[in-house]
mmCIF file of C-alpha atoms in Angstrom:
data_model
loop_
_atom_site.group_PDB
_atom_site.id
_atom_site.type_symbol
_atom_site.label_atom_id
_atom_site.label_comp_id
_atom_site.label_asym_id
_atom_site.label_seq_id
_atom_site.Cartn_x
_atom_site.Cartn_y
_atom_site.Cartn_z
ATOM 1 C CA MET A 1271 -10.174 -18.726 1.247
ATOM 2 C CA TRP A 1272 -7.319 -17.338 3.353
ATOM 3 C CA ASN A 1273 -5.969 -18.475 6.719
ATOM 4 C CA TYR A 1274 -5.202 -15.548 9.120
ATOM 5 C CA GLU A 1275 -2.178 -15.814 11.363
ATOM 6 C CA LYS A 1276 -2.692 -13.612 14.138
ATOM 7 C CA MET A 1277 0.782 -12.019 13.941
ATOM 8 C CA LEU A 1278 2.307 -9.265 11.819
ATOM 9 C CA GLN A 1279 4.344 -9.916 8.698
ATOM 10 C CA PHE A 1280 7.160 -8.017 10.396
ATOM 11 C CA PRO A 1281 7.173 -6.998 14.066
ATOM 12 C CA VAL A 1282 6.145 -3.645 15.216
ATOM 13 C CA ASN A 1283 7.602 -2.834 18.758
ATOM 14 C CA ILE A 1284 7.726 0.686 19.328
ATOM 15 C CA LYS A 1285 8.619 2.088 22.532
ATOM 16 C CA ARG A 1286 8.407 5.749 22.269
ATOM 17 C CA PRO A 1287 5.060 7.501 21.331
ATOM 18 C CA ASN A 1288 5.698 10.268 18.678
ATOM 19 C CA ALA A 1289 2.597 11.593 17.175
ATOM 20 C CA LYS A 1290 4.354 13.576 15.037
ATOM 21 C CA ALA A 1291 5.848 10.471 13.186
ATOM 22 C CA ALA A 1292 2.214 9.029 13.051
ATOM 23 C CA GLN A 1293 1.004 12.049 11.374
ATOM 24 C CA VAL A 1294 3.066 11.203 8.217
ATOM 25 C CA ILE A 1295 2.895 7.479 8.441
ATOM 26 C CA ILE A 1296 -0.761 7.187 8.442
ATOM 27 C CA SER A 1297 -0.476 8.307 4.838
ATOM 28 C CA GLN A 1298 0.578 4.701 4.239
ATOM 29 C CA TYR A 1299 -2.716 3.621 5.673
ATOM 30 C CA GLY A 1300 -5.174 5.473 3.866
ATOM 31 C CA GLY A 1301 -3.378 8.134 2.002
ATOM 32 C CA PRO A 1302 -3.331 8.220 -2.220
ATOM 33 C CA ASP A 1303 -0.513 5.959 -2.612
ATOM 34 C CA GLY A 1304 -1.141 3.714 0.704
ATOM 35 C CA GLU A 1305 -1.708 0.001 1.457
ATOM 36 C CA LEU A 1306 -5.563 0.393 1.584
ATOM 37 C CA GLY A 1307 -5.737 1.618 -1.845
ATOM 38 C CA ALA A 1308 -3.247 -0.845 -3.041
ATOM 39 C CA SER A 1309 -5.276 -3.960 -1.542
ATOM 40 C CA LEU A 1310 -8.357 -2.660 -3.126
ATOM 41 C CA ARG A 1311 -7.056 -1.921 -6.516
ATOM 42 C CA TYR A 1312 -5.384 -5.400 -6.959
ATOM 43 C CA LEU A 1313 -8.200 -7.545 -5.653
ATOM 44 C CA SER A 1314 -10.516 -5.574 -7.688
ATOM 45 C CA GLN A 1315 -8.416 -5.796 -10.997
ATOM 46 C CA LYS A 1316 -7.899 -9.671 -10.549
ATOM 47 C CA PHE A 1317 -11.544 -10.493 -11.496
ATOM 48 C CA ALA A 1318 -11.179 -9.008 -15.106
ATOM 49 C CA MET A 1319 -7.531 -10.534 -15.776
ATOM 50 C CA PRO A 1320 -7.748 -12.748 -18.361
ATOM 51 C CA ASN A 1321 -4.435 -14.433 -17.603
ATOM 52 C CA ARG A 1322 -5.126 -16.780 -14.592
ATOM 53 C CA ARG A 1323 -1.598 -17.085 -13.118
ATOM 54 C CA VAL A 1324 -1.425 -12.861 -13.207
ATOM 55 C CA ALA A 1325 -5.125 -12.969 -11.665
ATOM 56 C CA GLY A 1326 -3.761 -15.121 -8.947
ATOM 57 C CA LEU A 1327 -0.643 -12.689 -8.450
ATOM 58 C CA LEU A 1328 -2.831 -9.924 -8.055
ATOM 59 C CA ASN A 1329 -5.058 -11.773 -5.619
ATOM 60 C CA ASP A 1330 -1.734 -12.738 -3.459
ATOM 61 C CA ILE A 1331 -0.309 -9.203 -3.683
ATOM 62 C CA GLY A 1332 -3.777 -7.569 -2.831
ATOM 63 C CA THR A 1333 -3.802 -9.811 -0.050
ATOM 64 C CA GLU A 1334 -0.343 -9.173 1.388
ATOM 65 C CA GLU A 1335 -1.209 -5.444 0.917
ATOM 66 C CA LEU A 1336 -4.034 -5.983 3.645
ATOM 67 C CA ALA A 1337 -1.102 -7.406 5.848
ATOM 68 C CA HIS A 1338 0.867 -4.042 5.099
ATOM 69 C CA LEU A 1339 -2.358 -1.857 6.152
ATOM 70 C CA GLU A 1340 -2.084 -4.086 9.312
ATOM 71 C CA MET A 1341 1.447 -3.234 9.994
ATOM 72 C CA ILE A 1342 0.792 0.495 9.338
ATOM 73 C CA GLY A 1343 -2.259 0.586 11.648
ATOM 74 C CA ALA A 1344 0.069 -0.929 14.308
ATOM 75 C CA ILE A 1345 2.667 1.546 13.958
ATOM 76 C CA VAL A 1346 0.213 4.528 14.064
ATOM 77 C CA HIS A 1347 -1.484 2.970 17.271
ATOM 78 C CA GLN A 1348 1.978 2.369 18.897
ATOM 79 C CA LEU A 1349 3.074 5.730 18.185
ATOM 80 C CA THR A 1350 -0.300 7.227 19.531
ATOM 81 C CA ARG A 1351 -1.319 5.215 22.558
ATOM 82 C CA ASN A 1352 -0.765 6.708 25.896
ATOM 83 C CA LEU A 1353 -0.343 10.271 24.764
ATOM 84 C CA SER A 1354 -1.473 12.975 27.329
ATOM 85 C CA ILE A 1355 -3.447 15.799 26.141
ATOM 86 C CA GLU A 1356 -0.258 18.043 26.530
ATOM 87 C CA GLU A 1357 1.770 15.992 24.036
ATOM 88 C CA ILE A 1358 -1.143 15.826 21.674
ATOM 89 C CA LYS A 1359 -1.362 19.758 21.640
ATOM 90 C CA LYS A 1360 2.411 20.064 21.488
ATOM 91 C CA CYS A 1361 2.735 17.771 18.479
ATOM 92 C CA GLY A 1362 0.005 19.392 16.520
ATOM 93 C CA PHE A 1363 -2.106 15.997 16.844
ATOM 94 C CA ASP A 1364 -5.212 18.077 18.285
ATOM 95 C CA THR A 1365 -6.808 18.272 15.006
ATOM 96 C CA TYR A 1366 -6.883 14.516 14.243
ATOM 97 C CA PHE A 1367 -7.600 13.960 18.047
ATOM 98 C CA VAL A 1368 -10.705 16.075 17.716
ATOM 99 C CA ASP A 1369 -12.236 13.811 14.972
ATOM 100 C CA HIS A 1370 -10.626 10.227 15.886
ATOM 101 C CA THR A 1371 -9.231 10.583 19.419
ATOM 102 C CA VAL A 1372 -6.334 8.174 18.799
ATOM 103 C CA GLY A 1373 -8.089 5.574 16.533
ATOM 104 C CA VAL A 1374 -6.617 4.821 13.370
ATOM 105 C CA PHE A 1375 -8.502 6.425 10.562
ATOM 106 C CA PRO A 1376 -7.391 6.097 6.749
ATOM 107 C CA GLN A 1377 -6.488 9.222 5.801
ATOM 108 C CA ALA A 1378 -3.462 10.949 4.176
ATOM 109 C CA ALA A 1379 -0.821 12.812 5.798
ATOM 110 C CA ASN A 1380 -2.500 16.115 4.836
ATOM 111 C CA GLY A 1381 -5.802 14.946 6.705
ATOM 112 C CA SER A 1382 -7.576 14.073 3.568
ATOM 113 C CA ALA A 1383 -9.861 11.155 4.213
ATOM 114 C CA PHE A 1384 -9.461 7.631 2.116
ATOM 115 C CA THR A 1385 -11.262 7.795 -1.324
ATOM 116 C CA ALA A 1386 -11.617 5.193 -3.962
ATOM 117 C CA ALA A 1387 -10.483 7.888 -6.453
ATOM 118 C CA TYR A 1388 -6.928 6.818 -5.408
ATOM 119 C CA LEU A 1389 -7.192 3.631 -7.339
ATOM 120 C CA GLN A 1390 -8.216 2.472 -10.766
ATOM 121 C CA SER A 1391 -9.567 -0.742 -12.288
ATOM 122 C CA LYS A 1392 -9.966 -0.575 -16.078
ATOM 123 C CA GLY A 1393 -10.297 -4.178 -16.917
ATOM 124 C CA ASP A 1394 -7.599 -4.127 -19.766
ATOM 125 C CA PRO A 1395 -4.563 -6.079 -18.415
ATOM 126 C CA ILE A 1396 -1.812 -3.991 -19.895
ATOM 127 C CA THR A 1397 -3.548 -0.556 -18.469
ATOM 128 C CA ASP A 1398 -3.921 -2.288 -15.266
ATOM 129 C CA LEU A 1399 -0.621 -3.492 -14.725
ATOM 130 C CA HIS A 1400 0.959 -0.336 -15.702
ATOM 131 C CA GLU A 1401 -1.234 1.252 -13.023
ATOM 132 C CA ASP A 1402 0.207 -1.255 -10.609
ATOM 133 C CA MET A 1403 3.867 -0.698 -11.255
ATOM 134 C CA ALA A 1404 3.376 2.979 -10.862
ATOM 135 C CA ALA A 1405 1.389 2.554 -7.590
ATOM 136 C CA GLU A 1406 4.199 0.265 -6.182
ATOM 137 C CA GLN A 1407 6.899 3.327 -7.391
ATOM 138 C CA LYS A 1408 4.709 5.668 -5.515
ATOM 139 C CA ALA A 1409 4.510 3.963 -2.418
ATOM 140 C CA ARG A 1410 8.207 3.186 -2.427
ATOM 141 C CA THR A 1411 8.737 6.865 -2.775
ATOM 142 C CA THR A 1412 6.534 7.765 0.028
ATOM 143 C CA TYR A 1413 8.251 5.099 2.310
ATOM 144 C CA ASP A 1414 11.528 6.886 1.281
ATOM 145 C CA ASN A 1415 9.941 10.275 2.266
ATOM 146 C CA ILE A 1416 8.976 8.713 5.604
ATOM 147 C CA LEU A 1417 12.271 7.252 6.212
ATOM 148 C CA GLN A 1418 14.014 10.967 5.812
ATOM 149 C CA LEU A 1419 11.569 12.208 8.513
ATOM 150 C CA VAL A 1420 11.541 9.441 11.087
ATOM 151 C CA ASP A 1421 14.800 8.539 13.380
ATOM 152 C CA ASP A 1422 13.573 6.129 15.688
ATOM 153 C CA PRO A 1423 14.901 2.568 14.891
ATOM 154 C CA ASP A 1424 11.686 0.720 15.947
ATOM 155 C CA VAL A 1425 9.872 2.563 13.436
ATOM 156 C CA ILE A 1426 12.372 2.595 10.566
ATOM 157 C CA ALA A 1427 12.829 -1.204 10.785
ATOM 158 C CA PRO A 1428 9.200 -2.224 9.679
ATOM 159 C CA ILE A 1429 9.183 0.945 7.387
ATOM 160 C CA ARG A 1430 12.388 -0.545 5.750
ATOM 161 C CA PHE A 1431 10.840 -3.912 5.401
ATOM 162 C CA LEU A 1432 7.435 -2.326 3.509
ATOM 163 C CA ARG A 1433 9.882 -0.375 1.247
ATOM 164 C CA GLU A 1434 11.548 -3.570 0.278
ATOM 165 C CA ARG A 1435 8.020 -5.165 -0.257
ATOM 166 C CA GLU A 1436 7.083 -2.344 -2.724
ATOM 167 C CA ILE A 1437 10.203 -3.166 -4.755
ATOM 168 C CA VAL A 1438 9.498 -6.901 -4.999
ATOM 169 C CA HIS A 1439 5.658 -6.082 -5.982
ATOM 170 C CA TYR A 1440 6.828 -3.803 -8.744
ATOM 171 C CA GLN A 1441 9.321 -6.677 -10.040
ATOM 172 C CA ARG A 1442 6.373 -8.981 -9.907
ATOM 173 C CA PHE A 1443 4.045 -6.823 -11.893
ATOM 174 C CA GLY A 1444 6.838 -6.325 -14.652
ATOM 175 C CA GLU A 1445 6.950 -9.944 -14.838
ATOM 176 C CA ALA A 1446 3.237 -10.326 -15.084
ATOM 177 C CA LEU A 1447 3.144 -7.525 -17.687
ATOM 178 C CA ARG A 1448 5.725 -9.549 -19.780
ATOM 179 C CA MET A 1449 3.438 -12.744 -19.489
ATOM 180 C CA VAL A 1450 0.220 -10.658 -20.422
ATOM 181 C CA GLN A 1451 1.891 -9.181 -23.406
ATOM 182 C CA ASP A 1452 3.371 -12.532 -24.544
ATOM 183 C CA ASP A 1453 -0.343 -13.737 -24.832
ATOM 184 C CA LEU A 1454 -1.326 -10.915 -27.207
ATOM 185 C CA ASN A 1455 -0.502 -10.965 -30.762
ATOM 186 C CA SER A 1456 0.949 -7.819 -32.460
ATOM 187 C CA ARG A 1457 -2.279 -6.985 -34.086
ATOM 188 C CA ASN A 1458 -4.092 -6.403 -30.705
ATOM 189 C CA PHE A 1459 -1.077 -5.734 -28.500
ATOM 190 C CA TYR A 1460 -2.574 -2.228 -27.404
ATOM 191 C CA ALA A 1461 -5.945 -3.122 -28.381
ATOM 192 C CA PHE A 1462 -7.243 -5.519 -25.734
ATOM 193 C CA ASN A 1463 -10.749 -4.108 -26.358
ATOM 194 C CA PRO A 1464 -12.305 -6.555 -29.118
ATOM 195 C CA ALA A 1465 -14.132 -3.796 -30.690
ATOM 196 C CA PHE A 1466 -10.920 -2.151 -31.783
ATOM 197 C CA ARG A 1467 -9.096 -3.965 -34.427
ATOM 198 C CA GLY A 1468 -7.385 -1.003 -35.999
#
């Protein structure tokens, strides 16, 4: 089982509230390419992964994604704490405020609530690992987009850290895909399903 260290993977110490920034960053909490979906994806896929080393990798990265979810929650919280009603109205944060006050809620930047439809677990190692590599690239792109929209160094530093981890995860999943492919012979390379023998 896990040991939980009561500290963030990377420090988050935001001094200036900014509800506008929170509105876009929250997408990495519960949006289509966010950390919640990533953690659920990998922690679900590990059960059907036939290669035990790759199953362990899915478990490890899925756990790390939970740490990233915690970081994003801390960022959103620190960006929205102590806002006055005037600031909430001025920044257009009022629609979020009506439903959630300043609680951290899993949603996309457009306001759509998190849904499990954002992720997939097929039980086919090649399919799942391609899904995972694509998910890491989409998350990296989302972080790139966020970095274009924020200018606070206290926000930029943890977002850059998270972006870098997406790149590392993409590389690890690429290595895992090669391991899985090496386990399959040429006859069943694209036919993990035993009922299909072509």
